[in-house]
mmCIF file with all atom_site columns, C-alpha atoms in Angstrom:
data_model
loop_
_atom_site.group_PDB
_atom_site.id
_atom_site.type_symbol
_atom_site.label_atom_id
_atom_site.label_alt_id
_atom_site.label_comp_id
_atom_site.label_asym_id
_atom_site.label_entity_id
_atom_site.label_seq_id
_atom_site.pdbx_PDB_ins_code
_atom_site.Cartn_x
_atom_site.Cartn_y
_atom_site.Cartn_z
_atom_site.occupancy
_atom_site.B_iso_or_equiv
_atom_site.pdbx_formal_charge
_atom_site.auth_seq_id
_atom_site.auth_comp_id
_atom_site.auth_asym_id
_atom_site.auth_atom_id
_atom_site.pdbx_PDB_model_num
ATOM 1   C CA . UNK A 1 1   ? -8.814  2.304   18.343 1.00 0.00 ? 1   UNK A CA 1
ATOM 2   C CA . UNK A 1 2   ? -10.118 -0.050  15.136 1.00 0.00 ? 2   UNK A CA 1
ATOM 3   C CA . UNK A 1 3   ? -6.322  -1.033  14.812 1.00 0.00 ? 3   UNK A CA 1
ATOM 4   C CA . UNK A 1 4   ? -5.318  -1.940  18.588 1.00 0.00 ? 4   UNK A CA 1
ATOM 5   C CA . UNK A 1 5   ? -8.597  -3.983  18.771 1.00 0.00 ? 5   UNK A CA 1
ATOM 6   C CA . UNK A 1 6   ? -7.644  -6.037  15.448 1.00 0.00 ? 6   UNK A CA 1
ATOM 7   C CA . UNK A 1 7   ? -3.612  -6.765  16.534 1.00 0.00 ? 7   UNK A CA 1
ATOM 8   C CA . UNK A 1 8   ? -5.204  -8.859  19.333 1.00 0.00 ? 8   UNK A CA 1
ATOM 9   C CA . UNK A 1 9   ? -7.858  -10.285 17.809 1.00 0.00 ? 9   UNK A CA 1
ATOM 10  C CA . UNK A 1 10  ? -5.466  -11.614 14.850 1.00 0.00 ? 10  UNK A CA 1
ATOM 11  C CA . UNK A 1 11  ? -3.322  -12.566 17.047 1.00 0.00 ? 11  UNK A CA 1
ATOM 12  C CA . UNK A 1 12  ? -5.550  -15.091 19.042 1.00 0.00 ? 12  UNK A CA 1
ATOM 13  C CA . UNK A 1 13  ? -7.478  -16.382 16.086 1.00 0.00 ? 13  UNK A CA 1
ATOM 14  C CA . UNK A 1 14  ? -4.033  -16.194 13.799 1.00 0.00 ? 14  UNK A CA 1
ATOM 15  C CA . UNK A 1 15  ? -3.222  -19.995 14.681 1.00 0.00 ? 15  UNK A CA 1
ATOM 16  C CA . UNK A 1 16  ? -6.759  -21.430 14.089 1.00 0.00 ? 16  UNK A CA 1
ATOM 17  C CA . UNK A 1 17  ? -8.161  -19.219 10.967 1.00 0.00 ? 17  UNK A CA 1
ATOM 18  C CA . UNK A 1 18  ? -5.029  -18.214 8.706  1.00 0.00 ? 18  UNK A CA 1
ATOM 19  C CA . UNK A 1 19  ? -6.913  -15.140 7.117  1.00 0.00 ? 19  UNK A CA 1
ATOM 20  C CA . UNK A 1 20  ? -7.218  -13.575 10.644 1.00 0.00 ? 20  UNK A CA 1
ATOM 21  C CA . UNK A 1 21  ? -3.433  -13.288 10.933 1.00 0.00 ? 21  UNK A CA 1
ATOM 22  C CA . UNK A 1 22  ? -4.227  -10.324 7.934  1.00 0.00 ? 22  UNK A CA 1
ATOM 23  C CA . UNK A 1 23  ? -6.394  -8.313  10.684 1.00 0.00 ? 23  UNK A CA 1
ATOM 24  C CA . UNK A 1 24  ? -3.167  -8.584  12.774 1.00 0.00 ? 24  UNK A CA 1
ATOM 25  C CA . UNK A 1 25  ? -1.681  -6.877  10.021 1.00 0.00 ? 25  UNK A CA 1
ATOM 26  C CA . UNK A 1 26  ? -4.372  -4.785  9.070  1.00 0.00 ? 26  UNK A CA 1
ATOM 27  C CA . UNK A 1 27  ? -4.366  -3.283  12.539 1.00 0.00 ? 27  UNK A CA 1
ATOM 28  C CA . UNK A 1 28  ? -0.994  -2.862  12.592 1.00 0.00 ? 28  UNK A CA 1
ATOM 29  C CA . UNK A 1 29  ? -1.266  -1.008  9.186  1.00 0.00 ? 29  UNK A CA 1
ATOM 30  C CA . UNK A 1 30  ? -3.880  1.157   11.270 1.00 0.00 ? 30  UNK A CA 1
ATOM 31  C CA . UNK A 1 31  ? -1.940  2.213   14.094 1.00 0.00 ? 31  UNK A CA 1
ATOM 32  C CA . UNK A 1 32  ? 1.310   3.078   11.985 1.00 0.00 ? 32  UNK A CA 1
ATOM 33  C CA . UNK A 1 33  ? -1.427  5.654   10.059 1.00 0.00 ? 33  UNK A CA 1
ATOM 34  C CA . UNK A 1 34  ? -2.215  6.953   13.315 1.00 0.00 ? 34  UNK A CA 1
ATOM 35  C CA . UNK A 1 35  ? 0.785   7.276   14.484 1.00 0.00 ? 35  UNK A CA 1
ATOM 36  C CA . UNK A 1 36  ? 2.214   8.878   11.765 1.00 0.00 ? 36  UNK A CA 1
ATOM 37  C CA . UNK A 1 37  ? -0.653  11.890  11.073 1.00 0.00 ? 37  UNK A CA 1
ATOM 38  C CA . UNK A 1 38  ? 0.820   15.308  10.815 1.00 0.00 ? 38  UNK A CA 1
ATOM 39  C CA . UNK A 1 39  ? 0.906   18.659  12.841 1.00 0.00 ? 39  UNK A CA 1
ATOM 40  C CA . UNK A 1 40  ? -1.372  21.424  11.164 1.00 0.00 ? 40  UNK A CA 1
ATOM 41  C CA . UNK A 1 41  ? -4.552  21.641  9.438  1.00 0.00 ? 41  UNK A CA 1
ATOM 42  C CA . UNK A 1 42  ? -4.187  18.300  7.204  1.00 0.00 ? 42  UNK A CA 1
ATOM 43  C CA . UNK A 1 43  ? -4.408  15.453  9.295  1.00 0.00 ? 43  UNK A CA 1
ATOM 44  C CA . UNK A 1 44  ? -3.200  13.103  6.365  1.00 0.00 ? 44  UNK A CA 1
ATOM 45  C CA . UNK A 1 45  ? 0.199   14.306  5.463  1.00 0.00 ? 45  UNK A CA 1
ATOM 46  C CA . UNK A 1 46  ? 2.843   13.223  2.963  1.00 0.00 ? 46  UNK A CA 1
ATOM 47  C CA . UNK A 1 47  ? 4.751   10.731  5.626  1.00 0.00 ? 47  UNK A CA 1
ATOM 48  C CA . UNK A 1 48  ? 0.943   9.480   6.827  1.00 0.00 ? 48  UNK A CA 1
ATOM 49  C CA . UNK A 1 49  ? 0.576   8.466   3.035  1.00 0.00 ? 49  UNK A CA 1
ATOM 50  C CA . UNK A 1 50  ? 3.681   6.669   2.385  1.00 0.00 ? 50  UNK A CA 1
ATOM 51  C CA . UNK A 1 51  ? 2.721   4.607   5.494  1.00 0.00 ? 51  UNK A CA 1
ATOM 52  C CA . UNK A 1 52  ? -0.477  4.026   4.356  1.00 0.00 ? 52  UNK A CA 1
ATOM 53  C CA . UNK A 1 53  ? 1.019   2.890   1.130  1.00 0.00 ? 53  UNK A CA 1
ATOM 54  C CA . UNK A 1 54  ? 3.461   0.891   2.280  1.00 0.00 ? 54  UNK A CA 1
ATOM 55  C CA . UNK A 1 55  ? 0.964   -0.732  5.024  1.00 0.00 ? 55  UNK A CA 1
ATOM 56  C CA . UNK A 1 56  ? -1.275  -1.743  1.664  1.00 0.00 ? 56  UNK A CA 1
ATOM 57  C CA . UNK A 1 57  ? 1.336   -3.345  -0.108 1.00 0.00 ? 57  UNK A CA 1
ATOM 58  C CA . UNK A 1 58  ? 2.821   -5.101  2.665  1.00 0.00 ? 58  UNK A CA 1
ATOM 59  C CA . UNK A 1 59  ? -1.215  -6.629  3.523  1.00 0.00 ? 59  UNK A CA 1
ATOM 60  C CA . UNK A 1 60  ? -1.612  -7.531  -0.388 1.00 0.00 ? 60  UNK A CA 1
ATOM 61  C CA . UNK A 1 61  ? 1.706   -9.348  -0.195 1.00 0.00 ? 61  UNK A CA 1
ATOM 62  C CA . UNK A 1 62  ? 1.182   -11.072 2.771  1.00 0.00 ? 62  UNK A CA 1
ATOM 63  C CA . UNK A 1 63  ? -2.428  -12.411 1.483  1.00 0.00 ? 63  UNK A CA 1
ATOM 64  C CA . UNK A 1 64  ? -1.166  -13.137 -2.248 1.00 0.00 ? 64  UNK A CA 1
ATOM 65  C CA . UNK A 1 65  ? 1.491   -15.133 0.155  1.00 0.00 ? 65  UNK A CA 1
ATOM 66  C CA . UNK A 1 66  ? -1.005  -16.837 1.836  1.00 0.00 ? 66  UNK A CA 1
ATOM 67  C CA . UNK A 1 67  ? -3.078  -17.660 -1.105 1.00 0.00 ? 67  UNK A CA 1
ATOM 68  C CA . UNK A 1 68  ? -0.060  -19.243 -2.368 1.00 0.00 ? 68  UNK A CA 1
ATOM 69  C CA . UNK A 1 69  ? 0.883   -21.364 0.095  1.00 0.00 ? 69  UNK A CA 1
ATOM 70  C CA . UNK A 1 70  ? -2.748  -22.543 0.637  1.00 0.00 ? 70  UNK A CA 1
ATOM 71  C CA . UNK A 1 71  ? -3.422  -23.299 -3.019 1.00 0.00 ? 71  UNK A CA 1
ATOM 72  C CA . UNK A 1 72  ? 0.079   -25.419 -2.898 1.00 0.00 ? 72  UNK A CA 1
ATOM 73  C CA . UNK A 1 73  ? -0.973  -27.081 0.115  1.00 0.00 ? 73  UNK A CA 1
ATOM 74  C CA . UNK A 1 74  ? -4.322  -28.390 -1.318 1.00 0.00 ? 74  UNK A CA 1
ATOM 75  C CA . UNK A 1 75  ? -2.443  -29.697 -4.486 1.00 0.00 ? 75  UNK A CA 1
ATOM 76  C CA . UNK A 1 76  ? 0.109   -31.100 -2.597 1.00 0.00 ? 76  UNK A CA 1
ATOM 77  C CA . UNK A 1 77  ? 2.680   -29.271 -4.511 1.00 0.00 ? 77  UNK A CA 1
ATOM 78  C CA . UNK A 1 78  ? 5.684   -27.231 -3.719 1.00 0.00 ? 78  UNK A CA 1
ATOM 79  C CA . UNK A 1 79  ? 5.619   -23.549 -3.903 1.00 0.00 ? 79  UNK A CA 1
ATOM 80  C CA . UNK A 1 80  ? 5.612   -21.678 -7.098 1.00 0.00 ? 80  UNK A CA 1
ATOM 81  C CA . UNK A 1 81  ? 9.019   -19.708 -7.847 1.00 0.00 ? 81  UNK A CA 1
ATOM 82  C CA . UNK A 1 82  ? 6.727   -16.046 -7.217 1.00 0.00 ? 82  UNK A CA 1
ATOM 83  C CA . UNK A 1 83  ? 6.162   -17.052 -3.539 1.00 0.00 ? 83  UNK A CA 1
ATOM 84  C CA . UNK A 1 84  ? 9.630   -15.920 -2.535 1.00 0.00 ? 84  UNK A CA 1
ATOM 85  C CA . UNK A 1 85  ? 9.231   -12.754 -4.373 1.00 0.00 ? 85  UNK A CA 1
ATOM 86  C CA . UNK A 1 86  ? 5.969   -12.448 -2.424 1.00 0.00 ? 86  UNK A CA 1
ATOM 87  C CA . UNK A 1 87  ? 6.963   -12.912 1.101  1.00 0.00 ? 87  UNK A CA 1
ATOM 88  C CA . UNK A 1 88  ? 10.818  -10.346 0.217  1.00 0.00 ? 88  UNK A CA 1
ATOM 89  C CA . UNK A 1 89  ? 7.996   -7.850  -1.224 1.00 0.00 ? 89  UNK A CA 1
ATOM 90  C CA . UNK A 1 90  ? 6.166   -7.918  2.280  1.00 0.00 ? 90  UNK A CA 1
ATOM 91  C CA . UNK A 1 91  ? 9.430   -7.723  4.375  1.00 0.00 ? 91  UNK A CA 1
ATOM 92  C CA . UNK A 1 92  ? 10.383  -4.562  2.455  1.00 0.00 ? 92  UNK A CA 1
ATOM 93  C CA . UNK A 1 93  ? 7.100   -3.098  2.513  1.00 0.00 ? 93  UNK A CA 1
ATOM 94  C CA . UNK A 1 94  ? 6.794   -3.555  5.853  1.00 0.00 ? 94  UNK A CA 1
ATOM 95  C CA . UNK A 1 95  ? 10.496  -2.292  6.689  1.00 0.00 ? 95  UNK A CA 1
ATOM 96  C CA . UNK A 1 96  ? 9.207   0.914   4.970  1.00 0.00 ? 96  UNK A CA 1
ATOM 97  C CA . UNK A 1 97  ? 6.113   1.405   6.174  1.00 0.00 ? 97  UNK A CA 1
ATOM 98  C CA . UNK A 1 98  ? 7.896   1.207   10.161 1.00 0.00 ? 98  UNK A CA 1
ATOM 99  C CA . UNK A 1 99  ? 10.403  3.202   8.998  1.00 0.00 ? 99  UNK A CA 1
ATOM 100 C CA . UNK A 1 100 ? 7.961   5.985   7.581  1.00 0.00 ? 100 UNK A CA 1
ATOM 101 C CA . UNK A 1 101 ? 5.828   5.666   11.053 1.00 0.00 ? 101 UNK A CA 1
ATOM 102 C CA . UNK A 1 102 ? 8.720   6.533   12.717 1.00 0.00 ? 102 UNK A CA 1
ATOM 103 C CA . UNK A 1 103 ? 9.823   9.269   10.554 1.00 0.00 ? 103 UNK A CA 1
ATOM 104 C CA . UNK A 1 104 ? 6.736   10.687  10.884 1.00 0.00 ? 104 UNK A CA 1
ATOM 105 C CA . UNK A 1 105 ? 6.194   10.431  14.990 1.00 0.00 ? 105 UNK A CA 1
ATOM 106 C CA . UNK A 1 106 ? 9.728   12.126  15.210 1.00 0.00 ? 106 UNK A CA 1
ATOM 107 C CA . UNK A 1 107 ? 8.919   15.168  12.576 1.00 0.00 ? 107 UNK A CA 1
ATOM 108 C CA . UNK A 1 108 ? 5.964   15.790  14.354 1.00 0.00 ? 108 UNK A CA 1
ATOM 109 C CA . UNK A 1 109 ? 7.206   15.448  18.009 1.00 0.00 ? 109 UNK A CA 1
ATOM 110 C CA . UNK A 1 110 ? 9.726   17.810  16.878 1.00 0.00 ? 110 UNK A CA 1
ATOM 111 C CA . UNK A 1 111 ? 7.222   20.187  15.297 1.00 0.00 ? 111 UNK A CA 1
ATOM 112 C CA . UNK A 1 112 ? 5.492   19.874  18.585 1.00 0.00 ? 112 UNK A CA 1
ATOM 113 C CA . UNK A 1 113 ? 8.440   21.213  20.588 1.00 0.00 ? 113 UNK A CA 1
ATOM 114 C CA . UNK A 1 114 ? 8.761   23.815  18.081 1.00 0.00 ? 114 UNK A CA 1
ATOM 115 C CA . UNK A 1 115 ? 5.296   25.363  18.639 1.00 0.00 ? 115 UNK A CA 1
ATOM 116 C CA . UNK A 1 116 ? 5.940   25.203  22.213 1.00 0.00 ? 116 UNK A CA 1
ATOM 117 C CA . UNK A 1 117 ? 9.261   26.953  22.414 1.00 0.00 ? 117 UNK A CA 1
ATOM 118 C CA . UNK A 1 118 ? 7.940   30.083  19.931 1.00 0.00 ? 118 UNK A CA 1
ATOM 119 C CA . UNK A 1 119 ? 4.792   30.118  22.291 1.00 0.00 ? 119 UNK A CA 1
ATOM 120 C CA . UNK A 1 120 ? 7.124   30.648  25.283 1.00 0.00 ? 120 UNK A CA 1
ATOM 121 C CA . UNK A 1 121 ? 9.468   32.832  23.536 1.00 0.00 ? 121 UNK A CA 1
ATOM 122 C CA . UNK A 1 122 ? 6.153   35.311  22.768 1.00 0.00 ? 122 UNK A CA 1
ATOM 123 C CA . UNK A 1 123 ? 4.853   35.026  26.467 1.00 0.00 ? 123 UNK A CA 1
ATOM 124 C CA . UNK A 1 124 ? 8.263   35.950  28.114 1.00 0.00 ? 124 UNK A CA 1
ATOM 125 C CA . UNK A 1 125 ? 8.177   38.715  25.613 1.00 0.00 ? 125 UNK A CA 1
#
């Protein structure tokens, strides 16, 4: 719920305050958690962490970005060399991070169907 309240939020203020674009991402971050926790007793599974890691780099890259780009801005400069390296480190992060989310929704879905076919196997029987 804390993540699908931020994405809009950082998404309206994102053109006037640049920082709030990082709640966008920070909710984002959120609901690929969420939508990644496992079936069973541990909510916070092995595919829920590497989203969770992924989600963290991706926000620390896309802030050290920003940082950048403001500090350059104020001194009227051009970009250090690092800023690429910044804004390629985000894009990957967040490339794995979606593709860890997704991972995870479709193991889980499918551990889902699995329950529910052995629990209608050992009715019928």
């Amino acid at each position: 719920m804390v993540g699908g309240i931020c994405v809009p939020i950082g998404l309206v203020a994102g053109p006037f305050l640049l920082p709030a674009q990082l709640l966008a991402v920070a909710g984002i971050v959120l609901l690929a958690v969420a939508l990644s926790h496992g079936p069973g007793e541990r909510w916070f599974w092995r595919w829920s962490l590497a989203v969770a890691a992924a989600g963290g780099l991706w926000l620390a890259a896309t802030a050290a970005y920003y940082i950048t780009i403001m500090v350059a801005a104020e001194a009227s400069a051009p970009l250090p060399v690092f800023a690429q390296g910044l804004f390629t480190a985000g894009a990957v992060s967040v490339a794995v991070m979606a593709v860890a989310a997704l991972t995870a929704a479709l193991l889980r879905m499918l551990a889902n169907r699995r329950k529910a076919r052995e629990a209608g196997a050992s009715v019928r029987s």
